[in-house]
CSV table of C-alpha atoms in Angstrom, one decimal:
chain,number,residue,atom,x,y,z
A,1,UNK,CA,0.0,0.0,-0.1
A,2,UNK,CA,2.8,2.5,1.0
A,3,UNK,CA,4.5,1.9,-2.5
A,4,UNK,CA,1.2,2.7,-4.3
A,5,UNK,CA,0.6,5.7,-2.3
A,6,UNK,CA,3.9,7.4,-2.8
A,7,UNK,CA,3.4,6.7,-6.6
A,8,UNK,CA,0.6,9.2,-6.4
A,9,UNK,CA,2.2,11.7,-4.1
A,10,UNK,CA,5.6,13.1,-4.9
A,11,UNK,CA,7.9,15.2,-2.8
A,12,UNK,CA,8.5,18.9,-3.2
A,13,UNK,CA,9.4,19.7,-6.9
A,14,UNK,CA,12.2,22.1,-7.5
A,15,UNK,CA,12.0,22.3,-11.1
A,16,UNK,CA,10.3,25.0,-13.1
A,17,UNK,CA,7.8,25.5,-16.0
A,18,UNK,CA,9.4,26.7,-19.0
A,19,UNK,CA,6.8,29.0,-20.9
A,20,UNK,CA,8.2,31.2,-23.7
A,21,UNK,CA,6.6,34.7,-22.5
A,22,UNK,CA,8.4,37.7,-23.5
A,23,UNK,CA,10.3,39.2,-20.8
A,24,UNK,CA,9.6,42.9,-19.8
A,25,UNK,CA,11.9,43.6,-17.1
A,26,UNK,CA,14.9,41.3,-17.9
A,27,UNK,CA,16.4,39.0,-20.6
A,28,UNK,CA,17.4,36.3,-18.0
A,29,UNK,CA,16.0,32.8,-18.8
A,30,UNK,CA,13.0,31.4,-16.6
A,31,UNK,CA,15.6,29.0,-15.0
A,32,UNK,CA,17.4,32.0,-13.7
A,33,UNK,CA,14.4,33.4,-11.9
A,34,UNK,CA,15.6,32.6,-8.4
A,35,UNK,CA,18.5,34.3,-6.9
A,36,UNK,CA,19.6,33.2,-3.5
A,37,UNK,CA,17.1,31.0,-1.9
A,38,UNK,CA,17.7,32.5,1.6
A,39,UNK,CA,15.4,35.4,2.1
A,40,UNK,CA,15.7,38.1,4.6
A,41,UNK,CA,14.9,37.0,8.3
A,42,UNK,CA,11.2,38.6,7.9
A,43,UNK,CA,10.3,36.4,5.1
A,44,UNK,CA,12.0,33.0,5.8
A,45,UNK,CA,10.3,29.9,4.5
A,46,UNK,CA,11.2,26.4,4.2
A,47,UNK,CA,11.2,24.0,1.4
A,48,UNK,CA,8.9,21.3,3.1
A,49,UNK,CA,6.9,18.8,1.1
A,50,UNK,CA,3.7,19.9,-0.7
A,51,UNK,CA,1.2,17.1,-1.6
A,52,UNK,CA,0.9,16.2,-5.3
A,53,UNK,CA,-2.6,14.9,-6.5
A,54,UNK,CA,-2.9,13.1,-10.0
A,55,UNK,CA,-6.0,14.6,-11.3
A,56,UNK,CA,-6.6,11.6,-13.9
A,57,UNK,CA,-6.8,9.0,-11.1
A,58,UNK,CA,-9.4,11.1,-9.3
A,59,UNK,CA,-11.6,10.3,-12.4
A,60,UNK,CA,-10.1,6.9,-13.0
A,61,UNK,CA,-12.7,3.7,-14.0
A,62,UNK,CA,-10.3,1.7,-11.8
A,63,UNK,CA,-12.0,1.7,-8.4
A,64,UNK,CA,-9.1,0.9,-6.3
A,65,UNK,CA,-7.0,3.5,-8.0
A,66,UNK,CA,-9.6,6.0,-7.5
A,67,UNK,CA,-10.0,5.4,-4.0
A,68,UNK,CA,-6.5,5.7,-3.3
A,69,UNK,CA,-6.4,9.0,-5.1
A,70,UNK,CA,-9.5,10.1,-3.4
A,71,UNK,CA,-8.0,9.3,0.2
A,72,UNK,CA,-4.9,11.1,-0.6
A,73,UNK,CA,-6.9,14.2,-1.8
A,74,UNK,CA,-8.7,14.2,1.5
A,75,UNK,CA,-5.5,14.2,3.4
A,76,UNK,CA,-4.2,17.0,1.4
A,77,UNK,CA,-7.2,19.0,1.9
A,78,UNK,CA,-7.6,18.3,5.8
A,79,UNK,CA,-3.8,18.3,6.6
A,80,UNK,CA,-2.6,21.2,4.2
A,81,UNK,CA,-5.3,23.2,2.4
A,82,UNK,CA,-3.3,23.2,-0.7
A,83,UNK,CA,-1.7,20.8,-3.4
A,84,UNK,CA,-0.2,20.5,-6.7
A,85,UNK,CA,-2.5,19.1,-9.3
A,86,UNK,CA,-0.7,17.0,-12.1
A,87,UNK,CA,-2.0,15.2,-15.2
A,88,UNK,CA,-4.8,17.5,-15.9
A,89,UNK,CA,-6.5,18.2,-19.0
A,90,UNK,CA,-5.2,21.6,-20.0
A,91,UNK,CA,-2.6,21.2,-22.9
A,92,UNK,CA,0.7,22.6,-23.0
A,93,UNK,CA,0.0,24.8,-26.1
A,94,UNK,CA,-3.0,26.2,-24.6
A,95,UNK,CA,-0.6,27.2,-21.3
A,96,UNK,CA,2.0,28.8,-23.8
A,97,UNK,CA,-0.7,30.8,-25.5
A,98,UNK,CA,-2.3,32.3,-22.3
A,99,UNK,CA,1.2,33.3,-20.5
A,100,UNK,CA,2.3,34.7,-24.0
A,101,UNK,CA,-1.0,36.7,-24.4
A,102,UNK,CA,-0.7,38.1,-20.6
A,103,UNK,CA,2.9,38.9,-21.2
A,104,UNK,CA,2.1,40.9,-24.2
A,105,UNK,CA,-0.8,42.5,-22.6
A,106,UNK,CA,1.7,43.8,-20.0
A,107,UNK,CA,3.8,45.6,-22.7
A,108,UNK,CA,5.4,48.5,-20.7
A,109,UNK,CA,5.0,50.6,-23.9
A,110,UNK,CA,1.1,50.4,-23.7
A,111,UNK,CA,0.6,51.0,-20.0
A,112,UNK,CA,-1.3,54.1,-20.8
A,113,UNK,CA,-4.0,51.9,-22.5
A,114,UNK,CA,-4.4,49.8,-19.6
A,115,UNK,CA,-5.1,52.8,-17.4
A,116,UNK,CA,-8.6,53.1,-18.6
A,117,UNK,CA,-9.4,49.9,-16.5
A,118,UNK,CA,-8.2,51.6,-13.4
A,119,UNK,CA,-10.8,51.7,-10.6
A,120,UNK,CA,-14.2,53.6,-11.5
A,121,UNK,CA,-16.7,52.3,-9.2
A,122,UNK,CA,-18.5,49.4,-7.6
A,123,UNK,CA,-19.9,48.1,-10.8
A,124,UNK,CA,-16.6,47.7,-12.6
A,125,UNK,CA,-16.4,44.4,-14.6
A,126,UNK,CA,-12.8,44.7,-15.3
A,127,UNK,CA,-9.9,46.3,-12.9
A,128,UNK,CA,-6.3,47.1,-13.6
A,129,UNK,CA,-3.7,48.4,-11.1
A,130,UNK,CA,-0.1,49.1,-10.6
A,131,UNK,CA,1.5,49.2,-7.3
A,132,UNK,CA,5.1,49.7,-6.3
A,133,UNK,CA,5.6,50.4,-2.4
A,134,UNK,CA,7.1,48.6,0.5
A,135,UNK,CA,3.7,46.8,1.1
A,136,UNK,CA,3.1,45.7,-2.4
A,137,UNK,CA,4.7,45.3,-5.9
A,138,UNK,CA,2.9,44.2,-9.0
A,139,UNK,CA,0.8,45.1,-12.0
A,140,UNK,CA,-2.5,43.3,-12.2
A,141,UNK,CA,-5.7,42.8,-14.5
A,142,UNK,CA,-8.7,41.2,-13.1
A,143,UNK,CA,-11.6,40.2,-15.1
A,144,UNK,CA,-14.8,38.1,-14.7
A,145,UNK,CA,-14.3,34.8,-16.1
A,146,UNK,CA,-17.9,33.3,-15.2
A,147,UNK,CA,-20.8,33.6,-15.6
A,148,UNK,CA,-20.8,34.2,-19.3
A,149,UNK,CA,-23.1,37.2,-19.1
A,150,UNK,CA,-20.7,38.8,-16.8
A,151,UNK,CA,-17.6,37.8,-18.4
A,152,UNK,CA,-18.9,39.2,-21.8
A,153,UNK,CA,-18.5,42.5,-20.6
A,154,UNK,CA,-15.3,42.0,-18.9
A,155,UNK,CA,-12.8,41.9,-22.0
A,156,UNK,CA,-9.7,43.9,-22.1
A,157,UNK,CA,-8.7,43.1,-25.7
A,158,UNK,CA,-10.0,40.8,-28.4
A,159,UNK,CA,-7.0,38.7,-28.7
A,160,UNK,CA,-6.4,38.3,-25.0
A,161,UNK,CA,-9.9,37.9,-24.3
A,162,UNK,CA,-10.2,34.7,-26.7
A,163,UNK,CA,-7.2,33.0,-25.1
A,164,UNK,CA,-8.3,33.7,-21.6
A,165,UNK,CA,-12.1,32.6,-22.4
A,166,UNK,CA,-10.6,29.2,-23.6
A,167,UNK,CA,-8.1,28.9,-20.7
A,168,UNK,CA,-11.1,29.4,-18.1
A,169,UNK,CA,-13.3,27.1,-20.0
A,170,UNK,CA,-10.9,24.2,-19.4
A,171,UNK,CA,-10.0,25.4,-15.9
A,172,UNK,CA,-13.6,25.2,-15.1
A,173,UNK,CA,-14.0,21.5,-16.1
A,174,UNK,CA,-11.0,20.7,-13.9
A,175,UNK,CA,-12.6,22.7,-11.0
A,176,UNK,CA,-15.9,20.7,-11.5
A,177,UNK,CA,-14.1,17.4,-11.3
A,178,UNK,CA,-12.5,18.5,-8.2
A,179,UNK,CA,-15.7,19.5,-6.7
A,180,UNK,CA,-17.1,16.0,-7.4
A,181,UNK,CA,-14.1,14.5,-5.6
A,182,UNK,CA,-14.1,16.8,-2.6
A,183,UNK,CA,-17.7,15.9,-2.3
A,184,UNK,CA,-17.2,12.2,-2.4
A,185,UNK,CA,-14.5,12.7,0.3
A,186,UNK,CA,-16.8,14.5,2.6
A,187,UNK,CA,-19.2,11.6,2.5
A,188,UNK,CA,-21.8,13.0,0.2
A,189,UNK,CA,-23.2,12.6,-3.3
A,190,UNK,CA,-20.7,13.9,-5.9
A,191,UNK,CA,-22.9,16.8,-6.8
A,192,UNK,CA,-22.9,18.1,-3.0
A,193,UNK,CA,-20.4,20.9,-3.6
A,194,UNK,CA,-21.8,22.1,-6.8
A,195,UNK,CA,-25.3,22.4,-5.4
A,196,UNK,CA,-24.2,24.0,-2.1
A,197,UNK,CA,-22.5,26.9,-4.2
A,198,UNK,CA,-24.6,26.7,-7.2
A,199,UNK,CA,-21.4,26.5,-9.3
A,200,UNK,CA,-23.2,26.3,-12.3
A,201,UNK,CA,-23.8,30.3,-11.9
A,202,UNK,CA,-20.5,30.6,-10.0
A,203,UNK,CA,-18.8,33.9,-9.9
A,204,UNK,CA,-15.3,33.3,-11.0
A,205,UNK,CA,-12.5,36.1,-11.2
A,206,UNK,CA,-9.3,35.7,-12.9
A,207,UNK,CA,-6.2,37.8,-11.9
A,208,UNK,CA,-3.3,38.1,-14.1
A,209,UNK,CA,-0.4,39.3,-12.2
A,210,UNK,CA,3.0,40.7,-13.1
A,211,UNK,CA,5.6,40.7,-10.5
A,212,UNK,CA,8.7,42.7,-11.0
A,213,UNK,CA,12.4,41.5,-10.5
A,214,UNK,CA,14.1,42.6,-7.3
A,215,UNK,CA,15.9,45.2,-9.1
A,216,UNK,CA,12.9,47.0,-10.0
A,217,UNK,CA,10.7,46.4,-6.9
A,218,UNK,CA,10.2,49.1,-4.3
A,219,UNK,CA,10.2,46.6,-1.3
A,220,UNK,CA,10.5,42.9,-0.6
A,221,UNK,CA,6.5,42.2,-0.7
A,222,UNK,CA,5.0,41.3,-4.0
A,223,UNK,CA,1.5,40.8,-2.4
A,224,UNK,CA,0.8,40.9,1.3
A,225,UNK,CA,-0.7,38.0,3.6
A,226,UNK,CA,-4.0,37.1,2.7
A,227,UNK,CA,-6.4,34.4,2.2
A,228,UNK,CA,-8.8,34.0,-0.8
A,229,UNK,CA,-12.6,33.8,-0.9
A,230,UNK,CA,-14.6,31.0,-2.9
A,231,UNK,CA,-14.3,27.2,-3.2
A,232,UNK,CA,-10.8,26.8,-4.5
A,233,UNK,CA,-8.3,29.0,-6.1
A,234,UNK,CA,-6.2,27.9,-9.2
A,235,UNK,CA,-2.9,29.1,-9.8
A,236,UNK,CA,-0.4,28.6,-12.6
A,237,UNK,CA,2.9,30.6,-13.3
A,238,UNK,CA,5.5,30.9,-15.8
A,239,UNK,CA,8.5,30.9,-13.3
A,240,UNK,CA,8.9,29.8,-9.9
A,241,UNK,CA,9.8,32.3,-7.2
A,242,UNK,CA,8.4,34.1,-4.3
A,243,UNK,CA,5.2,32.4,-3.5
A,244,UNK,CA,4.8,31.3,0.1
A,245,UNK,CA,2.1,29.4,2.0
A,246,UNK,CA,1.4,29.3,5.8
A,247,UNK,CA,0.7,25.9,7.2
A,248,UNK,CA,-1.5,24.8,9.9
A,249,UNK,CA,1.7,24.5,12.0
A,250,UNK,CA,2.5,28.1,11.5
A,251,UNK,CA,5.5,27.4,9.0
A,252,UNK,CA,6.2,29.5,6.0
A,253,UNK,CA,6.5,27.0,2.9
A,254,UNK,CA,8.1,28.2,-0.5
A,255,UNK,CA,6.0,27.1,-3.4
A,256,UNK,CA,7.9,25.4,-6.3
A,257,UNK,CA,5.2,24.5,-8.9
A,258,UNK,CA,6.1,21.5,-11.1
A,259,UNK,CA,6.1,22.0,-15.0
A,260,UNK,CA,2.3,22.0,-16.1
A,261,UNK,CA,1.1,21.5,-12.8
A,262,UNK,CA,-1.8,23.5,-11.1
A,263,UNK,CA,-1.5,24.9,-7.4
A,264,UNK,CA,-4.7,24.3,-5.8
A,265,UNK,CA,-5.7,26.3,-2.7
A,266,UNK,CA,-8.7,26.0,-0.6
A,267,UNK,CA,-11.0,29.0,-0.6
A,268,UNK,CA,-12.6,30.8,2.5
A,269,UNK,CA,-16.0,29.3,1.6
A,270,UNK,CA,-15.2,25.8,1.5
A,271,UNK,CA,-13.7,26.4,5.1
A,272,UNK,CA,-17.0,28.0,6.0
A,273,UNK,CA,-19.1,25.3,4.3
A,274,UNK,CA,-17.4,22.4,6.3
A,275,UNK,CA,-17.2,24.8,9.6
A,276,UNK,CA,-13.5,24.7,9.4
A,277,UNK,CA,-12.9,21.0,8.7
A,278,UNK,CA,-11.1,22.2,5.5
A,279,UNK,CA,-9.4,25.3,6.0
A,280,UNK,CA,-8.2,28.2,3.6
A,281,UNK,CA,-4.6,29.3,4.2
A,282,UNK,CA,-2.8,32.5,4.3
A,283,UNK,CA,-0.2,33.1,1.5
A,284,UNK,CA,1.9,35.8,0.1
A,285,UNK,CA,4.2,36.7,-2.7
A,286,UNK,CA,8.0,37.9,-1.9
A,287,UNK,CA,9.9,39.4,-4.7
A,288,UNK,CA,13.2,40.1,-3.0
A,289,UNK,CA,15.2,37.3,-4.3
A,290,UNK,CA,13.6,37.2,-7.9
A,291,UNK,CA,16.1,38.1,-10.8
A,292,UNK,CA,13.3,38.2,-13.4
A,293,UNK,CA,9.8,39.1,-13.5
A,294,UNK,CA,7.0,36.5,-12.6
A,295,UNK,CA,3.5,36.1,-14.1
A,296,UNK,CA,0.9,34.1,-12.4
A,297,UNK,CA,-2.6,33.5,-13.5
A,298,UNK,CA,-4.9,33.0,-10.6
A,299,UNK,CA,-8.6,32.1,-10.8
A,300,UNK,CA,-10.8,32.4,-7.6
A,301,UNK,CA,-13.9,30.1,-8.5
A,302,UNK,CA,-16.8,31.1,-6.1
A,303,UNK,CA,-20.3,30.3,-5.6
A,304,UNK,CA,-23.0,32.3,-7.1
A,305,UNK,CA,-23.3,35.8,-6.1
A,306,UNK,CA,-26.7,35.4,-4.4
A,307,UNK,CA,-26.0,32.0,-2.7
A,308,UNK,CA,-26.2,32.0,1.0
A,309,UNK,CA,-23.1,30.2,2.4
A,310,UNK,CA,-23.3,29.0,6.1
A,311,UNK,CA,-21.8,25.8,7.9
A,312,UNK,CA,-23.6,23.0,6.8
A,313,UNK,CA,-25.8,21.2,9.4
A,314,UNK,CA,-23.6,17.9,8.8
A,315,UNK,CA,-20.5,19.9,10.1
A,316,UNK,CA,-22.3,21.2,13.1
A,317,UNK,CA,-23.0,19.4,16.4
A,318,UNK,CA,-22.5,19.7,20.0
A,319,UNK,CA,-18.7,18.9,19.9
A,320,UNK,CA,-18.4,21.2,16.8
A,321,UNK,CA,-20.6,24.4,17.3
A,322,UNK,CA,-21.0,26.7,14.3
A,323,UNK,CA,-18.1,28.8,13.8
A,324,UNK,CA,-19.1,31.1,11.1
A,325,UNK,CA,-22.0,33.4,10.4
A,326,UNK,CA,-23.9,33.2,7.1
A,327,UNK,CA,-24.1,35.5,4.3
A,328,UNK,CA,-24.4,35.6,0.6
A,329,UNK,CA,-21.3,35.3,-1.5
A,330,UNK,CA,-21.9,38.8,-2.8
A,331,UNK,CA,-22.2,40.4,0.6
A,332,UNK,CA,-18.9,38.5,1.9
A,333,UNK,CA,-17.1,40.2,-1.0
A,334,UNK,CA,-18.3,43.5,-0.1
A,335,UNK,CA,-17.9,43.1,3.6
A,336,UNK,CA,-14.4,44.8,3.8
A,337,UNK,CA,-15.5,47.8,1.7
A,338,UNK,CA,-14.5,46.1,-1.8
A,339,UNK,CA,-16.3,45.5,-4.6
A,340,UNK,CA,-17.1,42.2,-6.5
A,341,UNK,CA,-14.2,42.6,-8.9
A,342,UNK,CA,-12.0,42.8,-5.9
A,343,UNK,CA,-12.8,39.3,-4.6
A,344,UNK,CA,-11.3,40.4,-1.1
A,345,UNK,CA,-11.5,38.0,1.8
A,346,UNK,CA,-13.9,38.8,4.8
A,347,UNK,CA,-13.1,35.7,6.4
A,348,UNK,CA,-12.2,37.4,9.8
A,349,UNK,CA,-15.6,39.3,9.9
A,350,UNK,CA,-17.2,35.8,9.3
A,351,UNK,CA,-15.5,33.7,11.8
A,352,UNK,CA,-17.6,33.6,15.2
A,353,UNK,CA,-14.5,32.4,17.2
């Protein structure tokens, strides 16, 4: 059994994706992205193991293989709250296209064209920003990826929109498969999560982030400590470097995503639904050791905006009292004074203890 299990879950991977995105800040190769692996004391992190889950085995027709994969997924969700997903269904060419498209969009010579998407109001369907200070260093573009009627009014350029639309279509299929697997692990019908979050009408926001190399940054932090709302967060990147996650045990772990893998992080609303059985995790981006720019494509896959999310009765009893208040997904996204497109966490306000 041990040999079979280790064939599905590997140790931490220290090799890097190799996508051909045009560099903006530096001509260094992706494999030169990381400088000295030792961060300043304020941002120390270890290289502990992160679980790797084989997506193809979660869907396997071999009952035994699938049961082992589901067991490992359950362990990853409960003991970590994040994991690498390999052998998924997005093709290499599609990934190369989306990273090239995002890199081209962030061309520094066209920055004035992007400024039109700076914050205007609460009804924004697309949001651009550029921050360079001690607390944050990145350029980003956020678009609504789903539902389709919202996404239709959230398109930056025709060329990028087509690439992003195809990427999100494939990623949603993967997330739907994960929802079925997580539902099964929790002991329910495979459509439990889909129904609890009304995911067919789920509100998904895609954030495309460009982090500068340390020579261009105004501080060590690319993005400060935070958790993310929603069911799960999917993240892919062109080079490794800087992403760190805080574990249950209070240790910061460096994230080195294997080639073609997706980093999956559990969202706040899965934590709320399960009354804390599965938890979202604080994470951050540190740029002070990065020699080249880093692009990440992050999608927050959420419930429908009008869905009321509260701990399910199956997770509440005398020994496990309700730990979170209920509110709609829209209300939770606006609880910190943000807008829907900002997809800000409000977990601290929702927690009862």
